[in-house]
């Protein structure tokens, strides 16, 4: 009888040991592995995650697709006739810093990069909106570029000319708007050489070497001066009138 009880006790103890071992193993597994279905674990054959976009698409969706077209010549002639003729104001106190630019307008995209993206073809940008490739045609001198660093963003009506024409009396906020105007024909990507030859000169002092652009240039210059209530000089007005005649040729 003692042998049978001893055998039963041995089997009971053995079963109890296996139950404890199984319970301990389950607790360890539950502690190590996360709860939830196995679908939460990454599939090793699913392939790599898609590469991040090279530019902020939402920001660039809003960029104007082309340079704003100035009004037709008939309307511009009316604007030109209405401009106030006056001697240039003093340059005392002038500084480009009083026309804050280039400001960010579309996420990380500043005004310069927006114009480069707008005025070029097949332009590719990095994550900071910097143009890394593309093709640009300089309207002033008919030169073609594939490197954005060789281009300047020209203010059709230069900042210093605007200062002499009445912007010296504006607020900083008004000058910031003028210097970063993407709505009107005030900003254009052109060759750095032509922009620097132009400097702050008015059309009677400098006009685009490419005569085919005179009509658009004169329309844009006149319209900007009209919109911002800036003055013109007599020689400037006469040259604009001459340039507008090319619109009808």
PDB file of C-alpha atoms in Angstrom:
ATOM      1  CA  UNK A   1       0.000   0.000   0.000  1.00  0.00           C
ATOM      2  CA  UNK A   2       2.838   2.340   0.842  1.00  0.00           C
ATOM      3  CA  UNK A   3       4.343   1.740  -2.592  1.00  0.00           C
ATOM      4  CA  UNK A   4       1.103   2.666  -4.381  1.00  0.00           C
ATOM      5  CA  UNK A   5       0.701   5.878  -2.359  1.00  0.00           C
ATOM      6  CA  UNK A   6       4.314   6.709  -2.980  1.00  0.00           C
ATOM      7  CA  UNK A   7       3.810   6.259  -6.725  1.00  0.00           C
ATOM      8  CA  UNK A   8       0.664   8.416  -6.678  1.00  0.00           C
ATOM      9  CA  UNK A   9       2.419  11.135  -4.720  1.00  0.00           C
ATOM     10  CA  UNK A  10       5.275  11.080  -7.173  1.00  0.00           C
ATOM     11  CA  UNK A  11       2.917  11.500 -10.121  1.00  0.00           C
ATOM     12  CA  UNK A  12       1.072  14.378  -8.381  1.00  0.00           C
ATOM     13  CA  UNK A  13       4.310  16.175  -7.635  1.00  0.00           C
ATOM     14  CA  UNK A  14       5.454  15.665 -11.247  1.00  0.00           C
ATOM     15  CA  UNK A  15       2.221  17.079 -12.642  1.00  0.00           C
ATOM     16  CA  UNK A  16       2.408  20.070 -10.291  1.00  0.00           C
ATOM     17  CA  UNK A  17       5.970  20.798 -11.442  1.00  0.00           C
ATOM     18  CA  UNK A  18       4.926  20.818 -15.129  1.00  0.00           C
ATOM     19  CA  UNK A  19       1.966  23.100 -14.373  1.00  0.00           C
ATOM     20  CA  UNK A  20       4.248  25.575 -12.584  1.00  0.00           C
ATOM     21  CA  UNK A  21       6.768  25.411 -15.438  1.00  0.00           C
ATOM     22  CA  UNK A  22       4.073  26.017 -18.051  1.00  0.00           C
ATOM     23  CA  UNK A  23       2.632  28.932 -16.069  1.00  0.00           C
ATOM     24  CA  UNK A  24       6.069  30.516 -15.613  1.00  0.00           C
ATOM     25  CA  UNK A  25       6.855  30.178 -19.329  1.00  0.00           C
ATOM     26  CA  UNK A  26       3.550  31.823 -20.272  1.00  0.00           C
ATOM     27  CA  UNK A  27       4.255  34.744 -17.944  1.00  0.00           C
ATOM     28  CA  UNK A  28       7.710  35.240 -19.425  1.00  0.00           C
ATOM     29  CA  UNK A  29       6.352  35.201 -22.964  1.00  0.00           C
ATOM     30  CA  UNK A  30       3.580  37.645 -22.065  1.00  0.00           C
ATOM     31  CA  UNK A  31       6.138  39.987 -20.524  1.00  0.00           C
ATOM     32  CA  UNK A  32       8.516  39.949 -23.517  1.00  0.00           C
ATOM     33  CA  UNK A  33       6.077  40.019 -26.423  1.00  0.00           C
ATOM     34  CA  UNK A  34       3.659  42.943 -27.005  1.00  0.00           C
ATOM     35  CA  UNK A  35      -0.044  42.286 -26.727  1.00  0.00           C
ATOM     36  CA  UNK A  36      -2.289  42.390 -29.750  1.00  0.00           C
ATOM     37  CA  UNK A  37      -2.411  40.429 -32.946  1.00  0.00           C
ATOM     38  CA  UNK A  38       0.687  39.345 -34.799  1.00  0.00           C
ATOM     39  CA  UNK A  39      -0.219  41.678 -37.672  1.00  0.00           C
ATOM     40  CA  UNK A  40       1.306  44.515 -35.664  1.00  0.00           C
ATOM     41  CA  UNK A  41       4.750  43.079 -36.315  1.00  0.00           C
ATOM     42  CA  UNK A  42       6.454  44.389 -39.443  1.00  0.00           C
ATOM     43  CA  UNK A  43       6.341  42.084 -42.428  1.00  0.00           C
ATOM     44  CA  UNK A  44       9.964  41.440 -43.471  1.00  0.00           C
ATOM     45  CA  UNK A  45       8.970  40.968 -47.127  1.00  0.00           C
ATOM     46  CA  UNK A  46       6.796  44.071 -47.381  1.00  0.00           C
ATOM     47  CA  UNK A  47       9.687  46.068 -48.899  1.00  0.00           C
ATOM     48  CA  UNK A  48      11.246  49.394 -47.824  1.00  0.00           C
ATOM     49  CA  UNK A  49       9.116  52.389 -46.898  1.00  0.00           C
ATOM     50  CA  UNK A  50       8.607  54.920 -49.702  1.00  0.00           C
ATOM     51  CA  UNK A  51      11.278  57.606 -49.925  1.00  0.00           C
ATOM     52  CA  UNK A  52      10.281  61.000 -48.506  1.00  0.00           C
ATOM     53  CA  UNK A  53       9.211  63.694 -50.955  1.00  0.00           C
ATOM     54  CA  UNK A  54      11.990  66.001 -52.114  1.00  0.00           C
ATOM     55  CA  UNK A  55       9.844  69.083 -51.672  1.00  0.00           C
ATOM     56  CA  UNK A  56       6.817  70.193 -49.626  1.00  0.00           C
ATOM     57  CA  UNK A  57       4.140  69.346 -52.182  1.00  0.00           C
ATOM     58  CA  UNK A  58       1.353  71.202 -50.398  1.00  0.00           C
ATOM     59  CA  UNK A  59       3.359  74.405 -50.440  1.00  0.00           C
ATOM     60  CA  UNK A  60       4.342  74.134 -54.097  1.00  0.00           C
ATOM     61  CA  UNK A  61       0.789  73.381 -55.190  1.00  0.00           C
ATOM     62  CA  UNK A  62      -0.025  77.017 -54.422  1.00  0.00           C
ATOM     63  CA  UNK A  63       2.848  78.577 -56.382  1.00  0.00           C
ATOM     64  CA  UNK A  64       1.643  80.622 -59.361  1.00  0.00           C
ATOM     65  CA  UNK A  65       2.292  78.655 -62.572  1.00  0.00           C
ATOM     66  CA  UNK A  66       3.660  81.606 -64.570  1.00  0.00           C
ATOM     67  CA  UNK A  67       4.792  85.213 -64.413  1.00  0.00           C
ATOM     68  CA  UNK A  68       1.723  87.444 -63.994  1.00  0.00           C
ATOM     69  CA  UNK A  69       0.855  89.097 -67.292  1.00  0.00           C
ATOM     70  CA  UNK A  70       0.676  92.913 -67.144  1.00  0.00           C
ATOM     71  CA  UNK A  71      -2.457  94.621 -68.502  1.00  0.00           C
ATOM     72  CA  UNK A  72      -2.889  95.127 -72.258  1.00  0.00           C
ATOM     73  CA  UNK A  73      -1.241  98.118 -73.886  1.00  0.00           C
ATOM     74  CA  UNK A  74      -4.430 100.188 -74.138  1.00  0.00           C
ATOM     75  CA  UNK A  75      -5.028  99.976 -70.401  1.00  0.00           C
ATOM     76  CA  UNK A  76      -1.372 100.620 -69.646  1.00  0.00           C
ATOM     77  CA  UNK A  77      -1.359 103.773 -71.778  1.00  0.00           C
ATOM     78  CA  UNK A  78      -4.198 105.069 -69.605  1.00  0.00           C
ATOM     79  CA  UNK A  79      -2.207 104.198 -66.485  1.00  0.00           C
ATOM     80  CA  UNK A  80       0.881 105.952 -67.866  1.00  0.00           C
ATOM     81  CA  UNK A  81      -1.082 109.111 -68.592  1.00  0.00           C
ATOM     82  CA  UNK A  82      -2.264 109.161 -64.987  1.00  0.00           C
ATOM     83  CA  UNK A  83       1.137 108.767 -63.313  1.00  0.00           C
ATOM     84  CA  UNK A  84       2.392 111.715 -61.309  1.00  0.00           C
ATOM     85  CA  UNK A  85       5.483 113.325 -62.844  1.00  0.00           C
ATOM     86  CA  UNK A  86       7.981 114.579 -60.280  1.00  0.00           C
ATOM     87  CA  UNK A  87      11.669 114.993 -59.654  1.00  0.00           C
ATOM     88  CA  UNK A  88      13.350 112.050 -57.886  1.00  0.00           C
ATOM     89  CA  UNK A  89      13.297 112.103 -54.085  1.00  0.00           C
ATOM     90  CA  UNK A  90      16.533 112.138 -52.122  1.00  0.00           C
ATOM     91  CA  UNK A  91      18.335 108.868 -51.486  1.00  0.00           C
ATOM     92  CA  UNK A  92      19.059 109.936 -47.902  1.00  0.00           C
ATOM     93  CA  UNK A  93      18.160 107.130 -45.533  1.00  0.00           C
ATOM     94  CA  UNK A  94      17.857 104.505 -48.258  1.00  0.00           C
ATOM     95  CA  UNK A  95      18.836 100.916 -47.533  1.00  0.00           C
ATOM     96  CA  UNK A  96      17.798  97.640 -49.124  1.00  0.00           C
ATOM     97  CA  UNK A  97      17.188  96.421 -45.587  1.00  0.00           C
ATOM     98  CA  UNK A  98      14.207  98.779 -45.477  1.00  0.00           C
ATOM     99  CA  UNK A  99      12.599  96.517 -48.118  1.00  0.00           C
ATOM    100  CA  UNK A 100      12.716  93.156 -46.250  1.00  0.00           C
ATOM    101  CA  UNK A 101      13.225  90.302 -48.711  1.00  0.00           C
ATOM    102  CA  UNK A 102      13.273  87.442 -49.454  1.00  0.00           C
ATOM    103  CA  UNK A 103      10.505  86.399 -47.094  1.00  0.00           C
ATOM    104  CA  UNK A 104       9.079  82.885 -46.739  1.00  0.00           C
ATOM    105  CA  UNK A 105       5.759  82.642 -48.539  1.00  0.00           C
ATOM    106  CA  UNK A 106       4.997  78.935 -49.002  1.00  0.00           C
ATOM    107  CA  UNK A 107       6.246  76.913 -46.044  1.00  0.00           C
ATOM    108  CA  UNK A 108      10.035  76.902 -46.330  1.00  0.00           C
ATOM    109  CA  UNK A 109       9.886  78.484 -49.796  1.00  0.00           C
ATOM    110  CA  UNK A 110      11.104  82.073 -49.890  1.00  0.00           C
ATOM    111  CA  UNK A 111      10.254  84.560 -52.612  1.00  0.00           C
ATOM    112  CA  UNK A 112      13.410  83.894 -54.630  1.00  0.00           C
ATOM    113  CA  UNK A 113      12.804  80.139 -54.780  1.00  0.00           C
ATOM    114  CA  UNK A 114       9.148  80.632 -55.650  1.00  0.00           C
ATOM    115  CA  UNK A 115      10.097  82.800 -58.643  1.00  0.00           C
ATOM    116  CA  UNK A 116      12.761  80.317 -59.767  1.00  0.00           C
ATOM    117  CA  UNK A 117      10.219  77.479 -59.623  1.00  0.00           C
ATOM    118  CA  UNK A 118       7.627  79.579 -61.435  1.00  0.00           C
ATOM    119  CA  UNK A 119       9.816  81.000 -64.215  1.00  0.00           C
ATOM    120  CA  UNK A 120      11.816  77.878 -65.059  1.00  0.00           C
ATOM    121  CA  UNK A 121      11.033  74.616 -66.816  1.00  0.00           C
ATOM    122  CA  UNK A 122      11.377  71.141 -65.288  1.00  0.00           C
ATOM    123  CA  UNK A 123      12.580  72.712 -62.049  1.00  0.00           C
ATOM    124  CA  UNK A 124      13.386  70.284 -59.251  1.00  0.00           C
ATOM    125  CA  UNK A 125      13.764  71.455 -55.673  1.00  0.00           C
ATOM    126  CA  UNK A 126      15.195  69.960 -52.504  1.00  0.00           C
ATOM    127  CA  UNK A 127      13.376  69.772 -49.166  1.00  0.00           C
ATOM    128  CA  UNK A 128      14.211  73.441 -48.522  1.00  0.00           C
ATOM    129  CA  UNK A 129      12.701  74.539 -51.856  1.00  0.00           C
ATOM    130  CA  UNK A 130      16.116  75.305 -53.327  1.00  0.00           C
ATOM    131  CA  UNK A 131      16.197  74.800 -57.086  1.00  0.00           C
ATOM    132  CA  UNK A 132      18.720  72.042 -57.773  1.00  0.00           C
ATOM    133  CA  UNK A 133      18.045  71.678 -61.497  1.00  0.00           C
ATOM    134  CA  UNK A 134      15.961  73.144 -64.286  1.00  0.00           C
ATOM    135  CA  UNK A 135      16.137  75.387 -67.335  1.00  0.00           C
ATOM    136  CA  UNK A 136      15.612  79.145 -67.352  1.00  0.00           C
ATOM    137  CA  UNK A 137      15.285  81.616 -70.216  1.00  0.00           C
ATOM    138  CA  UNK A 138      16.363  85.169 -69.391  1.00  0.00           C
ATOM    139  CA  UNK A 139      13.850  87.491 -71.064  1.00  0.00           C
ATOM    140  CA  UNK A 140      16.202  90.471 -70.905  1.00  0.00           C
ATOM    141  CA  UNK A 141      19.019  89.037 -73.023  1.00  0.00           C
ATOM    142  CA  UNK A 142      17.726  85.698 -74.432  1.00  0.00           C
ATOM    143  CA  UNK A 143      20.302  83.638 -72.514  1.00  0.00           C
ATOM    144  CA  UNK A 144      19.531  80.106 -71.310  1.00  0.00           C
ATOM    145  CA  UNK A 145      20.683  78.743 -67.946  1.00  0.00           C
ATOM    146  CA  UNK A 146      20.637  75.379 -66.203  1.00  0.00           C
ATOM    147  CA  UNK A 147      22.195  76.559 -62.928  1.00  0.00           C
ATOM    148  CA  UNK A 148      19.952  78.638 -60.670  1.00  0.00           C
ATOM    149  CA  UNK A 149      22.929  80.401 -59.102  1.00  0.00           C
ATOM    150  CA  UNK A 150      23.524  82.225 -62.383  1.00  0.00           C
ATOM    151  CA  UNK A 151      20.154  83.952 -62.113  1.00  0.00           C
ATOM    152  CA  UNK A 152      18.971  86.975 -60.175  1.00  0.00           C
ATOM    153  CA  UNK A 153      15.415  87.790 -59.235  1.00  0.00           C
ATOM    154  CA  UNK A 154      14.902  91.260 -60.649  1.00  0.00           C
ATOM    155  CA  UNK A 155      12.492  93.813 -59.269  1.00  0.00           C
ATOM    156  CA  UNK A 156      11.038  95.283 -62.454  1.00  0.00           C
ATOM    157  CA  UNK A 157      10.823  98.600 -60.600  1.00  0.00           C
ATOM    158  CA  UNK A 158      14.050  98.501 -58.545  1.00  0.00           C
ATOM    159  CA  UNK A 159      13.902  99.100 -54.812  1.00  0.00           C
ATOM    160  CA  UNK A 160      16.070 102.228 -54.982  1.00  0.00           C
ATOM    161  CA  UNK A 161      13.991 103.621 -57.851  1.00  0.00           C
ATOM    162  CA  UNK A 162      10.847 103.006 -55.822  1.00  0.00           C
ATOM    163  CA  UNK A 163      12.450 104.850 -52.903  1.00  0.00           C
ATOM    164  CA  UNK A 164      13.144 107.875 -55.109  1.00  0.00           C
ATOM    165  CA  UNK A 165       9.613 107.638 -56.500  1.00  0.00           C
ATOM    166  CA  UNK A 166       7.760 107.756 -53.198  1.00  0.00           C
ATOM    167  CA  UNK A 167       8.510 104.558 -51.258  1.00  0.00           C
ATOM    168  CA  UNK A 168      10.662 106.632 -48.897  1.00  0.00           C
ATOM    169  CA  UNK A 169       7.349 107.649 -47.298  1.00  0.00           C
ATOM    170  CA  UNK A 170       6.031 104.096 -46.912  1.00  0.00           C
ATOM    171  CA  UNK A 171       5.975 101.910 -43.815  1.00  0.00           C
ATOM    172  CA  UNK A 172       8.271  98.889 -43.568  1.00  0.00           C
ATOM    173  CA  UNK A 173       5.241  96.637 -44.047  1.00  0.00           C
ATOM    174  CA  UNK A 174       4.389  98.376 -47.320  1.00  0.00           C
ATOM    175  CA  UNK A 175       7.964  98.092 -48.550  1.00  0.00           C
ATOM    176  CA  UNK A 176       8.033  94.393 -47.631  1.00  0.00           C
ATOM    177  CA  UNK A 177       4.906  93.798 -49.715  1.00  0.00           C
ATOM    178  CA  UNK A 178       6.431  95.640 -52.676  1.00  0.00           C
ATOM    179  CA  UNK A 179       9.736  93.746 -52.474  1.00  0.00           C
ATOM    180  CA  UNK A 180       8.026  90.332 -52.447  1.00  0.00           C
ATOM    181  CA  UNK A 181       5.071  90.938 -54.772  1.00  0.00           C
ATOM    182  CA  UNK A 182       4.145  87.704 -56.548  1.00  0.00           C
ATOM    183  CA  UNK A 183       0.688  88.899 -57.572  1.00  0.00           C
ATOM    184  CA  UNK A 184       1.755  91.530 -60.106  1.00  0.00           C
ATOM    185  CA  UNK A 185       4.492  91.729 -62.763  1.00  0.00           C
ATOM    186  CA  UNK A 186       7.144  92.936 -60.351  1.00  0.00           C
ATOM    187  CA  UNK A 187       9.498  89.941 -60.016  1.00  0.00           C
ATOM    188  CA  UNK A 188      11.231  87.944 -62.748  1.00  0.00           C
ATOM    189  CA  UNK A 189      14.166  85.518 -62.951  1.00  0.00           C
ATOM    190  CA  UNK A 190      16.812  86.877 -65.343  1.00  0.00           C
ATOM    191  CA  UNK A 191      20.536  86.542 -65.939  1.00  0.00           C
ATOM    192  CA  UNK A 192      22.599  87.937 -63.094  1.00  0.00           C
ATOM    193  CA  UNK A 193      24.654  89.940 -65.592  1.00  0.00           C
ATOM    194  CA  UNK A 194      21.641  91.764 -67.061  1.00  0.00           C
ATOM    195  CA  UNK A 195      20.188  92.480 -63.643  1.00  0.00           C
ATOM    196  CA  UNK A 196      23.445  94.014 -62.450  1.00  0.00           C
ATOM    197  CA  UNK A 197      23.803  96.073 -65.594  1.00  0.00           C
ATOM    198  CA  UNK A 198      20.333  97.432 -64.938  1.00  0.00           C
ATOM    199  CA  UNK A 199      20.974  98.254 -61.296  1.00  0.00           C
ATOM    200  CA  UNK A 200      18.427 100.800 -60.073  1.00  0.00           C
ATOM    201  CA  UNK A 201      18.065 102.586 -63.402  1.00  0.00           C
ATOM    202  CA  UNK A 202      14.758 103.616 -64.945  1.00  0.00           C
ATOM    203  CA  UNK A 203      13.852 102.734 -68.581  1.00  0.00           C
ATOM    204  CA  UNK A 204      15.294 105.986 -69.958  1.00  0.00           C
ATOM    205  CA  UNK A 205      18.645 104.937 -68.466  1.00  0.00           C
ATOM    206  CA  UNK A 206      18.505 101.185 -69.140  1.00  0.00           C
ATOM    207  CA  UNK A 207      16.170  98.951 -71.145  1.00  0.00           C
ATOM    208  CA  UNK A 208      16.439  95.207 -71.864  1.00  0.00           C
ATOM    209  CA  UNK A 209      18.950  94.507 -74.655  1.00  0.00           C
ATOM    210  CA  UNK A 210      16.369  92.152 -76.148  1.00  0.00           C
ATOM    211  CA  UNK A 211      13.982  94.560 -77.867  1.00  0.00           C
ATOM    212  CA  UNK A 212      11.363  91.836 -78.235  1.00  0.00           C
ATOM    213  CA  UNK A 213      10.742  92.190 -74.494  1.00  0.00           C
ATOM    214  CA  UNK A 214      10.304  95.962 -74.502  1.00  0.00           C
ATOM    215  CA  UNK A 215       6.532  95.817 -74.775  1.00  0.00           C
ATOM    216  CA  UNK A 216       6.117  93.507 -71.764  1.00  0.00           C
ATOM    217  CA  UNK A 217       8.770  95.343 -69.768  1.00  0.00           C
ATOM    218  CA  UNK A 218       7.168  98.767 -70.304  1.00  0.00           C
ATOM    219  CA  UNK A 219       3.701  97.411 -69.520  1.00  0.00           C
ATOM    220  CA  UNK A 220       4.961  95.777 -66.329  1.00  0.00           C
ATOM    221  CA  UNK A 221       6.960  98.848 -65.205  1.00  0.00           C
ATOM    222  CA  UNK A 222       4.044 101.231 -65.820  1.00  0.00           C
ATOM    223  CA  UNK A 223       1.502  98.963 -64.138  1.00  0.00           C
ATOM    224  CA  UNK A 224       3.645  98.510 -61.018  1.00  0.00           C
ATOM    225  CA  UNK A 225       4.142 102.259 -60.698  1.00  0.00           C
ATOM    226  CA  UNK A 226       0.402 102.750 -61.145  1.00  0.00           C
ATOM    227  CA  UNK A 227      -0.549 100.102 -58.568  1.00  0.00           C
ATOM    228  CA  UNK A 228       1.835 101.464 -55.943  1.00  0.00           C
ATOM    229  CA  UNK A 229       1.184 105.160 -56.701  1.00  0.00           C
ATOM    230  CA  UNK A 230       4.820 105.843 -57.524  1.00  0.00           C
ATOM    231  CA  UNK A 231       6.068 108.882 -59.437  1.00  0.00           C
ATOM    232  CA  UNK A 232       7.839 108.973 -62.789  1.00  0.00           C
ATOM    233  CA  UNK A 233      10.231 111.507 -64.257  1.00  0.00           C
ATOM    234  CA  UNK A 234       9.652 113.200 -67.610  1.00  0.00           C
ATOM    235  CA  UNK A 235      12.429 111.247 -69.401  1.00  0.00           C
ATOM    236  CA  UNK A 236      11.161 108.002 -67.844  1.00  0.00           C
ATOM    237  CA  UNK A 237       7.615 108.630 -69.032  1.00  0.00           C
ATOM    238  CA  UNK A 238       8.775 109.489 -72.555  1.00  0.00           C
ATOM    239  CA  UNK A 239      10.840 106.281 -72.780  1.00  0.00           C
ATOM    240  CA  UNK A 240       7.940 104.170 -71.538  1.00  0.00           C
ATOM    241  CA  UNK A 241       5.728 105.692 -74.216  1.00  0.00           C
ATOM    242  CA  UNK A 242       8.349 104.825 -76.836  1.00  0.00           C
ATOM    243  CA  UNK A 243       8.650 101.264 -75.573  1.00  0.00           C
ATOM    244  CA  UNK A 244       4.877 100.788 -75.584  1.00  0.00           C
ATOM    245  CA  UNK A 245       4.889 101.552 -79.303  1.00  0.00           C
ATOM    246  CA  UNK A 246       6.641  98.235 -79.876  1.00  0.00           C
ATOM    247  CA  UNK A 247       3.466  96.485 -78.651  1.00  0.00           C
ATOM    248  CA  UNK A 248       1.746  97.523 -81.852  1.00  0.00           C
ATOM    249  CA  UNK A 249       4.476  96.373 -84.240  1.00  0.00           C
TER     250      UNK A 249
END
